[in-house]
Coordinates of C-alpha atoms in Angstrom, one line a residue:
Chain A
X985 CA -23.2 -22.8 4.1
X986 CA -25.4 -19.7 2.8
X987 CA -25.0 -17.0 -0.6
X988 CA -24.7 -13.7 -0.2
X989 CA -27.1 -11.3 -2.2
X990 CA -24.0 -10.7 -4.3
X991 CA -23.0 -13.9 -4.6
X992 CA -26.2 -15.3 -6.1
X993 CA -26.3 -12.1 -8.1
X994 CA -22.4 -13.3 -9.5
X995 CA -23.2 -16.8 -9.7
X996 CA -26.0 -15.8 -12.3
X997 CA -23.7 -13.1 -14.3
X998 CA -20.9 -16.0 -14.4
X999 CA -23.1 -18.4 -15.3
X1000 CA -24.2 -16.5 -18.5
X1001 CA -20.6 -15.6 -19.2
X1002 CA -19.6 -19.7 -19.1
X1003 CA -19.6 -20.7 -22.3
X1004 CA -17.5 -17.7 -23.8
X1005 CA -15.0 -18.1 -21.1
X1006 CA -14.8 -21.9 -21.8
X1007 CA -12.5 -20.6 -25.1
X1008 CA -10.0 -18.7 -22.9
X1009 CA -10.4 -22.1 -20.0
X1010 CA -8.7 -24.3 -23.1
X1011 CA -5.9 -21.9 -23.7
X1012 CA -5.2 -21.5 -20.1
X1013 CA -5.1 -25.4 -19.0
X1014 CA -3.0 -26.0 -22.2
X1015 CA 0.0 -23.3 -21.1
X1016 CA 2.7 -24.6 -19.1
X1017 CA 4.2 -21.5 -17.5
X1018 CA 2.0 -19.8 -14.7
X1019 CA 1.5 -16.4 -15.2
X1020 CA -0.1 -13.6 -13.5
X1021 CA -3.3 -10.9 -15.3
X1022 CA -4.4 -9.8 -18.4
X1023 CA -1.0 -9.1 -18.9
X1024 CA 0.0 -12.7 -18.6
X1025 CA 3.4 -11.7 -16.4
X1026 CA 5.6 -15.4 -15.3
X1027 CA 5.5 -16.2 -12.4
X1028 CA 9.5 -16.9 -12.7
X1029 CA 9.9 -13.1 -12.5
X1030 CA 6.7 -11.9 -9.7
X1031 CA 7.8 -15.0 -7.3
X1032 CA 4.5 -14.4 -5.9
X1033 CA 4.3 -18.4 -4.8
X1034 CA 5.7 -20.3 -2.3
X1035 CA 7.5 -23.3 -3.2
X1036 CA 4.1 -26.1 -4.1
X1037 CA 5.5 -29.3 -4.2
X1038 CA 3.2 -31.6 -1.4
X1039 CA 1.4 -28.0 -0.3
X1040 CA -2.6 -28.2 0.0
X1041 CA -3.3 -25.5 -1.7
X1042 CA -7.3 -23.5 -2.2
X1043 CA -8.3 -21.5 -4.8
X1044 CA -10.9 -19.6 -3.5
X1045 CA -13.1 -17.8 -6.7
X1046 CA -11.3 -20.8 -8.9
X1047 CA -13.8 -20.4 -12.2
X1048 CA -12.4 -22.6 -14.8
X1049 CA -9.2 -23.6 -11.9
X1050 CA -6.3 -23.2 -15.0
X1051 CA -4.6 -21.9 -12.1
X1052 CA -5.5 -24.8 -9.8
X1053 CA -4.0 -27.0 -12.8
X1054 CA -0.7 -25.0 -13.0
X1055 CA -0.8 -25.8 -9.7
X1056 CA -1.1 -29.2 -9.4
X1057 CA 1.6 -29.9 -12.3
X1058 CA 4.2 -28.2 -10.0
X1059 CA 2.7 -30.9 -7.2
X1060 CA 0.5 -29.1 -4.8
X1061 CA -3.1 -30.6 -3.9
X1062 CA -5.3 -27.9 -5.2
X1063 CA -8.9 -28.2 -4.4
X1064 CA -10.9 -25.1 -6.5
X1065 CA -14.0 -23.5 -4.9
X1066 CA -16.5 -21.4 -7.0
X1067 CA -19.5 -20.5 -6.7
X1068 CA -21.1 -20.9 -10.1
X1069 CA -21.7 -24.5 -12.1
X1070 CA -21.4 -23.7 -15.3
X1071 CA -17.5 -22.6 -14.5
X1072 CA -16.9 -26.0 -12.7
X1073 CA -18.8 -27.7 -15.4
X1074 CA -16.0 -26.3 -17.4
X1075 CA -13.1 -27.5 -14.9
X1076 CA -14.1 -30.5 -14.8
X1077 CA -14.2 -31.6 -18.7
X1078 CA -10.7 -29.9 -18.5
X1079 CA -9.5 -32.1 -15.9
X1080 CA -10.9 -35.3 -18.3
X1081 CA -9.0 -33.6 -21.2
X1082 CA -6.1 -33.2 -19.7
X1083 CA -6.1 -36.5 -17.0
X1084 CA -5.5 -34.2 -14.2
X1085 CA -7.8 -34.5 -11.3
X1086 CA -8.1 -32.8 -7.7
X1087 CA -11.3 -32.0 -6.1
X1088 CA -13.7 -28.7 -7.7
X1089 CA -16.7 -27.3 -4.8
X1090 CA -19.1 -25.7 -5.5
X1091 CA -19.4 -22.5 -2.6
X1092 CA -18.6 -19.3 -2.0
X1093 CA -15.0 -18.5 -0.6
X1094 CA -17.2 -15.8 2.1
X1095 CA -18.8 -19.8 3.9
X1096 CA -16.5 -22.4 2.9
X1097 CA -17.5 -26.1 3.7
X1098 CA -13.8 -27.4 4.7
X1099 CA -12.5 -27.5 8.0
X1100 CA -10.0 -24.8 9.4
X1101 CA -6.1 -24.9 9.1
X1102 CA -6.4 -27.5 6.8
X1103 CA -4.3 -25.5 3.7
X1104 CA -0.2 -23.9 3.2
X1105 CA -1.5 -21.8 0.6
X1106 CA -4.8 -19.9 -0.4
X1107 CA -4.4 -18.3 -4.1
X1108 CA -7.4 -16.5 -6.3
X1109 CA -6.5 -14.5 -9.2
X1110 CA -9.6 -12.2 -10.2
X1111 CA -11.4 -14.6 -8.0
X1112 CA -13.1 -14.1 -4.5
X1113 CA -10.4 -11.6 -4.4
X1114 CA -12.1 -9.1 -6.2
X1115 CA -16.2 -11.1 -6.5
X1116 CA -16.5 -11.5 -2.9
X1117 CA -16.5 -9.0 0.2
X1118 CA -13.6 -9.1 1.9
X1119 CA -15.2 -8.8 5.0
X1120 CA -16.4 -12.5 4.6
X1121 CA -13.4 -14.2 2.6
X1122 CA -9.8 -12.8 4.3
X1123 CA -11.3 -14.2 7.8
X1124 CA -12.1 -17.7 5.6
X1125 CA -9.2 -17.5 4.2
X1126 CA -7.2 -16.6 7.6
X1127 CA -9.4 -19.8 9.2
X1128 CA -8.6 -22.3 6.1
X1129 CA -4.8 -21.4 6.5
X1130 CA -2.5 -23.0 8.8
X1131 CA 0.3 -21.4 11.1
X1132 CA 2.8 -20.4 8.5
X1133 CA 0.3 -21.1 5.8
X1134 CA 0.4 -18.0 3.1
X1135 CA -2.4 -16.4 1.0
X1136 CA -1.5 -14.6 -2.0
X1137 CA -4.5 -12.9 -4.0
X1138 CA -4.4 -10.4 -7.1
X1139 CA -6.7 -8.2 -7.6
X1140 CA -7.2 -4.4 -10.1
X1141 CA -4.4 -2.1 -9.2
X1142 CA -6.3 0.6 -7.1
X1143 CA -5.2 3.4 -9.2
X1144 CA -7.3 1.7 -11.7
X1145 CA -10.5 1.7 -9.7
X1146 CA -10.0 5.3 -9.5
X1147 CA -9.2 5.6 -12.9
X1148 CA -11.9 3.1 -14.8
X1149 CA -14.5 4.0 -17.2
X1150 CA -17.8 3.2 -16.3
X1151 CA -18.4 1.8 -20.2
X1152 CA -15.8 -0.9 -22.0
X1153 CA -13.0 1.5 -22.7
X1154 CA -9.3 2.3 -21.6
X1155 CA -9.2 4.5 -18.6
X1156 CA -7.4 7.8 -18.5
X1157 CA -5.4 9.6 -16.0
X1158 CA -7.9 11.4 -14.6
X1159 CA -9.3 10.2 -11.2
X1160 CA -13.2 9.3 -12.1
X1161 CA -13.8 8.4 -8.4
X1162 CA -12.8 9.3 -4.2
X1163 CA -10.6 6.9 -2.8
X1164 CA -12.1 6.8 0.8
X1165 CA -15.1 4.6 1.1
X1166 CA -14.1 2.3 -1.7
X1167 CA -15.4 -1.1 -0.9
X1168 CA -18.5 -2.4 -2.7
X1169 CA -19.0 -1.6 -6.7
X1170 CA -21.9 -2.3 -8.7
X1171 CA -21.5 -1.0 -12.7
X1172 CA -24.0 0.7 -14.9
X1173 CA -23.5 -2.0 -17.6
X1174 CA -22.7 -5.3 -16.2
X1175 CA -24.8 -6.8 -13.0
X1176 CA -21.9 -8.3 -11.6
X1177 CA -21.0 -6.8 -7.8
X1178 CA -17.4 -6.7 -7.1
X1179 CA -15.0 -5.3 -4.4
X1180 CA -11.8 -3.5 -3.9
X1181 CA -10.7 -1.7 -0.9
X1182 CA -7.7 0.9 -0.1
X1183 CA -3.8 -0.4 0.7
X1184 CA -4.8 0.8 4.6
X1185 CA -8.1 -0.9 4.8
X1186 CA -6.1 -4.3 3.1
X1187 CA -3.3 -4.3 6.0
X1188 CA -5.8 -3.7 9.0
X1189 CA -8.0 -6.3 7.4
X1190 CA -5.4 -8.6 6.8
X1191 CA -3.7 -7.9 10.4
X1192 CA -6.7 -8.8 11.9
X1193 CA -7.6 -11.6 10.7
X1194 CA -3.6 -12.7 12.2
X1195 CA -2.2 -12.3 8.5
X1196 CA 1.5 -10.5 8.2
X1197 CA 1.8 -8.7 5.6
X1198 CA 4.7 -10.0 3.7
X1199 CA 4.3 -8.0 0.1
X1200 CA 2.6 -5.9 -2.2
X1201 CA 3.6 -7.0 -5.9
X1202 CA 2.6 -3.9 -8.0
X1203 CA 2.5 -5.2 -11.8
X1204 CA 3.8 -3.0 -14.2
X1205 CA 2.6 -4.3 -18.5
X1206 CA 5.9 -5.5 -20.1
X1207 CA 7.8 -3.8 -22.2
X1208 CA 6.0 -6.1 -25.8
X1209 CA 2.5 -6.3 -23.8
X1210 CA -0.4 -6.6 -26.1
X1211 CA -3.6 -5.7 -25.8
X1212 CA -6.0 -8.2 -24.0
X1213 CA -9.1 -8.7 -24.6
X1214 CA -10.6 -6.2 -21.8
X1215 CA -10.4 -2.7 -22.5
X1216 CA -11.4 -1.6 -19.5
X1217 CA -8.7 -3.2 -17.6
X1218 CA -5.9 -0.9 -18.8
X1219 CA -4.2 -0.6 -22.4
X1220 CA -0.2 -1.8 -22.1
X1221 CA 0.5 2.1 -22.4
X1222 CA -1.3 2.9 -19.2
X1223 CA 0.0 -0.4 -17.7
X1224 CA 3.3 0.6 -18.1
X1225 CA 3.0 4.2 -16.3
X1226 CA 0.6 2.4 -13.5
X1227 CA -0.2 -0.7 -12.1
X1228 CA -3.4 -1.9 -13.8
X1229 CA -2.8 -5.1 -11.1
X1230 CA -2.0 -5.9 -7.7
X1231 CA -0.5 -9.0 -6.0
X1232 CA -0.7 -9.0 -1.8
X1233 CA 1.2 -11.9 0.2
X1234 CA 0.2 -12.5 3.3
X1235 CA 1.5 -15.1 6.0
X1236 CA -0.7 -16.2 8.8
X1237 CA 1.5 -16.1 12.1
X1238 CA 2.8 -19.6 13.0
Chain B
X450 CA 36.4 23.9 7.3
X451 CA 33.2 21.7 6.6
X452 CA 32.2 20.4 10.0
X453 CA 31.4 16.9 10.3
X454 CA 27.5 17.0 10.7
X455 CA 27.9 18.4 7.3
X456 CA 30.6 16.0 5.8
X457 CA 28.3 12.7 7.0
X458 CA 25.5 14.8 4.8
X459 CA 24.2 13.7 1.1
X460 CA 24.0 16.2 -1.6
X461 CA 19.9 16.5 -1.6
X462 CA 20.0 16.7 2.5
X463 CA 22.7 19.8 2.5
X464 CA 20.3 21.1 -0.3
X465 CA 17.2 20.6 2.2
X466 CA 19.4 22.2 5.3
X467 CA 19.9 25.5 3.1
X468 CA 16.2 25.5 2.5
X469 CA 15.4 25.1 6.1
X470 CA 18.3 27.0 7.8
X471 CA 16.9 30.0 5.2
X472 CA 13.2 29.2 5.9
X473 CA 13.4 27.9 9.8
X474 CA 12.1 31.8 11.2
X475 CA 9.6 32.5 8.8
X476 CA 8.3 28.8 9.3
X477 CA 8.4 28.6 13.1
X478 CA 6.4 32.0 13.1
X479 CA 3.5 31.4 10.0
X480 CA 3.1 27.5 9.6
X481 CA 4.6 25.6 12.3
X482 CA 1.7 24.5 15.0
X483 CA 1.3 22.0 18.0
X484 CA 2.3 18.2 18.5
X485 CA -0.2 17.0 15.9
X486 CA -0.1 14.8 13.0
X487 CA -0.4 16.1 9.5
X488 CA -1.1 19.5 7.6
X489 CA -4.4 19.3 9.3
X490 CA -3.5 18.7 12.8
X491 CA -5.7 15.3 13.9
X492 CA -4.6 14.9 17.3
X493 CA -2.8 12.1 18.6
X494 CA -5.4 11.1 21.3
X495 CA -7.7 10.7 18.0
X496 CA -5.1 8.6 15.9
X497 CA -3.1 6.7 19.1
X498 CA -0.2 6.1 16.4
X499 CA 2.7 6.2 19.0
X500 CA 0.9 4.5 22.2
X501 CA 2.1 4.7 25.6
X502 CA 5.4 6.8 25.4
X503 CA 6.3 7.0 29.5
X504 CA 9.5 6.2 30.0
X505 CA 10.3 5.2 26.5
X506 CA 13.7 6.3 24.8
X507 CA 12.5 8.7 21.7
X508 CA 13.6 9.9 18.6
X509 CA 12.4 12.4 16.5
X510 CA 13.6 13.1 12.8
X511 CA 13.6 16.2 11.7
X512 CA 11.9 18.2 15.1
X513 CA 12.1 21.6 14.3
X514 CA 11.0 23.9 17.0
X515 CA 10.8 20.2 19.3
X516 CA 6.7 21.1 19.4
X517 CA 6.1 17.1 19.2
X518 CA 9.1 16.8 21.8
X519 CA 8.2 18.6 24.3
X520 CA 4.5 17.4 24.1
X521 CA 6.1 13.8 24.3
X522 CA 8.5 14.6 27.2
X523 CA 5.6 16.2 29.6
X524 CA 3.9 11.9 28.9
X525 CA 6.8 11.3 30.3
X526 CA 9.5 10.3 27.4
X527 CA 13.0 10.2 27.3
X528 CA 13.0 12.4 24.2
X529 CA 15.4 13.0 21.3
X530 CA 15.0 15.7 18.6
X531 CA 17.3 15.2 15.0
X532 CA 17.4 18.1 12.7
X533 CA 19.8 19.0 10.2
X534 CA 19.0 22.9 9.9
X535 CA 20.6 24.3 13.0
X536 CA 18.3 27.3 12.7
X537 CA 15.4 24.9 13.6
X538 CA 17.6 23.4 16.1
X539 CA 18.0 27.0 17.8
X540 CA 13.8 27.5 17.8
X541 CA 14.1 24.5 19.4
X542 CA 16.4 25.2 22.3
X543 CA 14.8 28.3 23.1
X544 CA 11.4 26.6 22.9
X545 CA 12.8 24.2 25.5
X546 CA 13.8 26.9 28.2
X547 CA 10.5 28.2 27.5
X548 CA 9.1 25.0 28.7
X549 CA 11.4 24.0 31.7
X550 CA 12.5 21.0 29.7
X551 CA 15.9 19.9 28.7
X552 CA 16.9 16.7 26.7
X553 CA 19.1 16.1 24.0
X554 CA 19.0 18.1 20.2
X555 CA 21.0 16.8 17.4
X556 CA 22.4 18.0 14.2
X557 CA 22.4 15.4 11.8
X558 CA 20.4 14.0 8.7
X559 CA 18.4 11.2 9.2
X560 CA 20.4 9.2 6.4
X561 CA 23.5 8.9 8.6
X562 CA 22.4 9.0 12.8
X563 CA 25.7 9.5 15.0
X564 CA 24.1 7.6 17.5
X565 CA 24.2 4.2 18.4
X566 CA 22.4 1.2 17.2
X567 CA 19.2 -0.1 19.2
X568 CA 18.7 2.3 21.6
X569 CA 15.3 3.6 20.8
X570 CA 11.8 1.8 21.8
X571 CA 9.7 4.9 19.2
X572 CA 11.4 6.5 16.1
X573 CA 9.2 9.0 14.8
X574 CA 8.7 11.6 12.4
X575 CA 5.7 14.5 11.4
X576 CA 6.6 15.6 7.9
X577 CA 9.7 15.8 9.4
X578 CA 13.0 14.3 7.8
X579 CA 11.7 11.1 6.3
X580 CA 10.0 13.3 3.6
X581 CA 13.6 14.6 2.5
X582 CA 15.8 11.5 3.0
X583 CA 16.0 9.0 1.0
X584 CA 14.1 6.6 2.0
X585 CA 16.8 3.5 1.1
X586 CA 19.0 5.6 2.8
X587 CA 17.2 6.7 6.1
X588 CA 14.6 3.4 6.8
X589 CA 17.9 1.5 7.5
X590 CA 18.9 3.6 9.8
X591 CA 15.8 3.9 12.0
X592 CA 15.5 0.0 12.0
X593 CA 19.3 0.3 12.8
X594 CA 18.2 2.8 15.6
X595 CA 15.2 0.8 17.2
X596 CA 15.6 -2.0 20.1
X597 CA 13.6 -5.3 18.5
X598 CA 10.0 -4.8 19.6
X599 CA 10.2 -0.6 18.7
X600 CA 8.4 1.4 16.6
X601 CA 8.5 3.0 13.7
X602 CA 6.0 5.6 12.7
X603 CA 6.0 8.4 10.5
X604 CA 3.9 10.5 8.7
X605 CA 4.1 12.1 4.7
X606 CA 2.4 12.5 1.9
X607 CA 0.4 9.5 -0.4
X608 CA 2.5 8.3 -3.4
X609 CA -1.4 9.1 -4.8
X610 CA -0.8 13.0 -3.9
X611 CA 2.1 13.0 -5.6
X612 CA 0.5 11.5 -8.7
X613 CA -2.0 14.3 -8.6
X614 CA 0.3 17.2 -7.5
X615 CA 0.9 20.2 -10.5
X616 CA 4.0 21.2 -9.4
X617 CA 3.5 24.5 -12.0
X618 CA 0.1 25.4 -10.4
X619 CA 1.4 24.2 -6.9
X620 CA -1.7 22.2 -6.5
X621 CA -3.8 19.1 -6.3
X622 CA -5.7 18.0 -8.9
X623 CA -8.0 15.2 -10.6
X624 CA -4.8 13.8 -12.9
X625 CA -2.3 11.6 -12.7
X626 CA 0.9 13.9 -13.7
X627 CA 3.7 11.6 -13.0
X628 CA 4.0 7.6 -13.7
X629 CA 4.0 5.4 -10.2
X630 CA 6.9 3.5 -11.5
X631 CA 9.9 4.6 -10.9
X632 CA 8.6 7.4 -8.1
X633 CA 11.2 8.8 -5.9
X634 CA 12.8 11.8 -5.8
X635 CA 11.2 14.8 -6.6
X636 CA 13.0 18.4 -7.2
X637 CA 10.5 20.9 -5.8
X638 CA 10.7 24.6 -7.6
X639 CA 11.8 25.8 -4.0
X640 CA 14.7 24.4 -4.2
X641 CA 13.9 20.8 -1.8
X642 CA 14.6 17.7 -2.5
X643 CA 11.7 15.0 -1.2
X644 CA 11.0 11.5 -1.4
X645 CA 8.5 8.7 -2.1
X646 CA 8.2 5.8 -2.7
X647 CA 4.8 3.6 -3.8
X648 CA 2.8 1.2 -1.1
X649 CA 4.5 -1.8 -2.6
X650 CA 8.2 0.1 -2.2
X651 CA 7.4 0.8 1.4
X652 CA 6.3 -3.0 1.9
X653 CA 9.7 -4.3 0.5
X654 CA 11.5 -1.8 2.3
X655 CA 10.4 -2.3 5.6
X656 CA 10.0 -5.6 5.3
X657 CA 14.5 -6.4 4.1
X658 CA 15.0 -4.1 7.0
X659 CA 13.6 -6.2 9.5
X660 CA 10.1 -4.0 10.1
X661 CA 6.7 -6.1 10.4
X662 CA 4.1 -3.8 8.7
X663 CA 1.2 -2.7 11.3
X664 CA -1.2 -0.3 10.1
X665 CA -1.3 2.9 7.2
X666 CA -3.5 5.5 8.2
X667 CA -4.7 7.3 5.2
X668 CA -5.6 11.1 7.1
X669 CA -8.7 12.3 5.6
X670 CA -9.0 15.5 7.2
X671 CA -12.9 17.0 9.3
X672 CA -15.0 18.8 6.5
X673 CA -14.2 22.4 7.4
X674 CA -10.0 22.1 8.5
X675 CA -7.7 24.8 8.5
X676 CA -4.1 24.5 7.6
X677 CA -1.4 27.3 8.1
X678 CA 0.3 24.9 5.1
X679 CA -3.3 24.2 2.4
X680 CA -6.0 26.0 0.2
X681 CA -9.4 24.9 1.0
X682 CA -8.5 24.1 -2.8
X683 CA -5.9 21.2 -1.1
X684 CA -8.9 20.5 1.7
X685 CA -11.7 19.5 -0.9
X686 CA -8.8 16.9 -3.1
X687 CA -8.0 15.5 -0.1
X688 CA -11.2 15.0 1.6
X689 CA -11.7 12.7 -1.3
X690 CA -8.4 10.9 -1.7
X691 CA -5.5 10.5 0.9
X692 CA -3.1 13.3 1.0
X693 CA -1.3 11.9 3.7
X694 CA -0.4 8.9 5.2
X695 CA 1.0 7.7 8.4
X696 CA 2.8 4.2 8.4
X697 CA 3.3 2.4 12.0
X698 CA 5.9 -0.7 11.2
X699 CA 7.9 -2.8 14.3
X700 CA 11.1 -3.9 14.8
X701 CA 10.9 -7.7 14.7

């Protein structure tokens, strides 16, 4: 098992964030409903996930593992993987508090120490999906899935990445960077390294790894959406007009 | 009296037919170019969208003067050209005679094609009927016309280029002028009606019609590329953001 240079950098950054995120992790673990992204759009509306009961699930970049907790309560058998020990420590504390145990593994989604074809579902919400290099983590996700297994992951909207400001202020309607060449992003006001691809690049990468593209859900903020705590990730008004988040769904060929 | 072809057309197809009947002579004299993809003419040899067409039944949706059909017939395809404009098809007939070729040309829209199901291996368009017809009507028609394993490939505007088009200036800029949510039908100042969908809407529409996603090629013109359609300003925009895309999808 090896860590890429950006995985080590992101671990350092997330070690620093972990105390702050422990608070929101408490709320997320206490929540009954499965919701997606900063607008908390219910899974019952988006229908991004397959039936969960009895499924082996790997969460790639699980952080505090609240998504795995939601899936475990619906009968799935999750394994959470994250590169940051401090985030996993929060997850373990919440497991004990909620009496909900499942395996947590310190590893990068770019190089997962688990056998081939051992999961029915791979999921990532703002995890490996944006913090790992897709050209490394998508092949790993494909390897971990059984034939017919599904990959579901949420990323920042592609338009948002073109309009995102470099400071912690909301995006406007201006394109601030080119689409061609989207891949690795480093931001002046933070040390983390994140990854975003254009639509055609995602489609080619998924297919090259034996994954059929099943859906791309462009998330619209609900009418009554409240401003969340990340200004750079768009205001409700912006996200009513353009998708600030997107969910890809793909299935490993049988 | 309304002829049967006319009766089968939707209102926007009639509006587009009027435009193309009026503009066909000027278009063919000034703008139409050889068989190559998009407004900057990227060669099929480079993009390899259609693959080997020899011996295949190929339908072009919006064939104009049959530049593509002639090129593909010379590579051994059995081509049928469809266009909504009778005047465009007159240009196509003259071009076929000049090329010493003969294949069927059909005056119809792409939303209701008077041909039997499962009769083509390839259905394609290069900024053709697929830009001027409602995707929710023409994609099911294309899926119906394809044999299992058949290819649907078509070029057209990206959703991003629609968002960034300033209609008054007839130019693209670095600003989102309209919403992505709800993107579908656009009425243009020249009287035509065009259609565009978001990437997610396209994917869902293909899949409900039994079409697997194979590729989405976002076209980037070369530095210094020239076009009979677009200004240098359009080129500068299209070097940074994709103005055109080609979908490749395959019937299960």
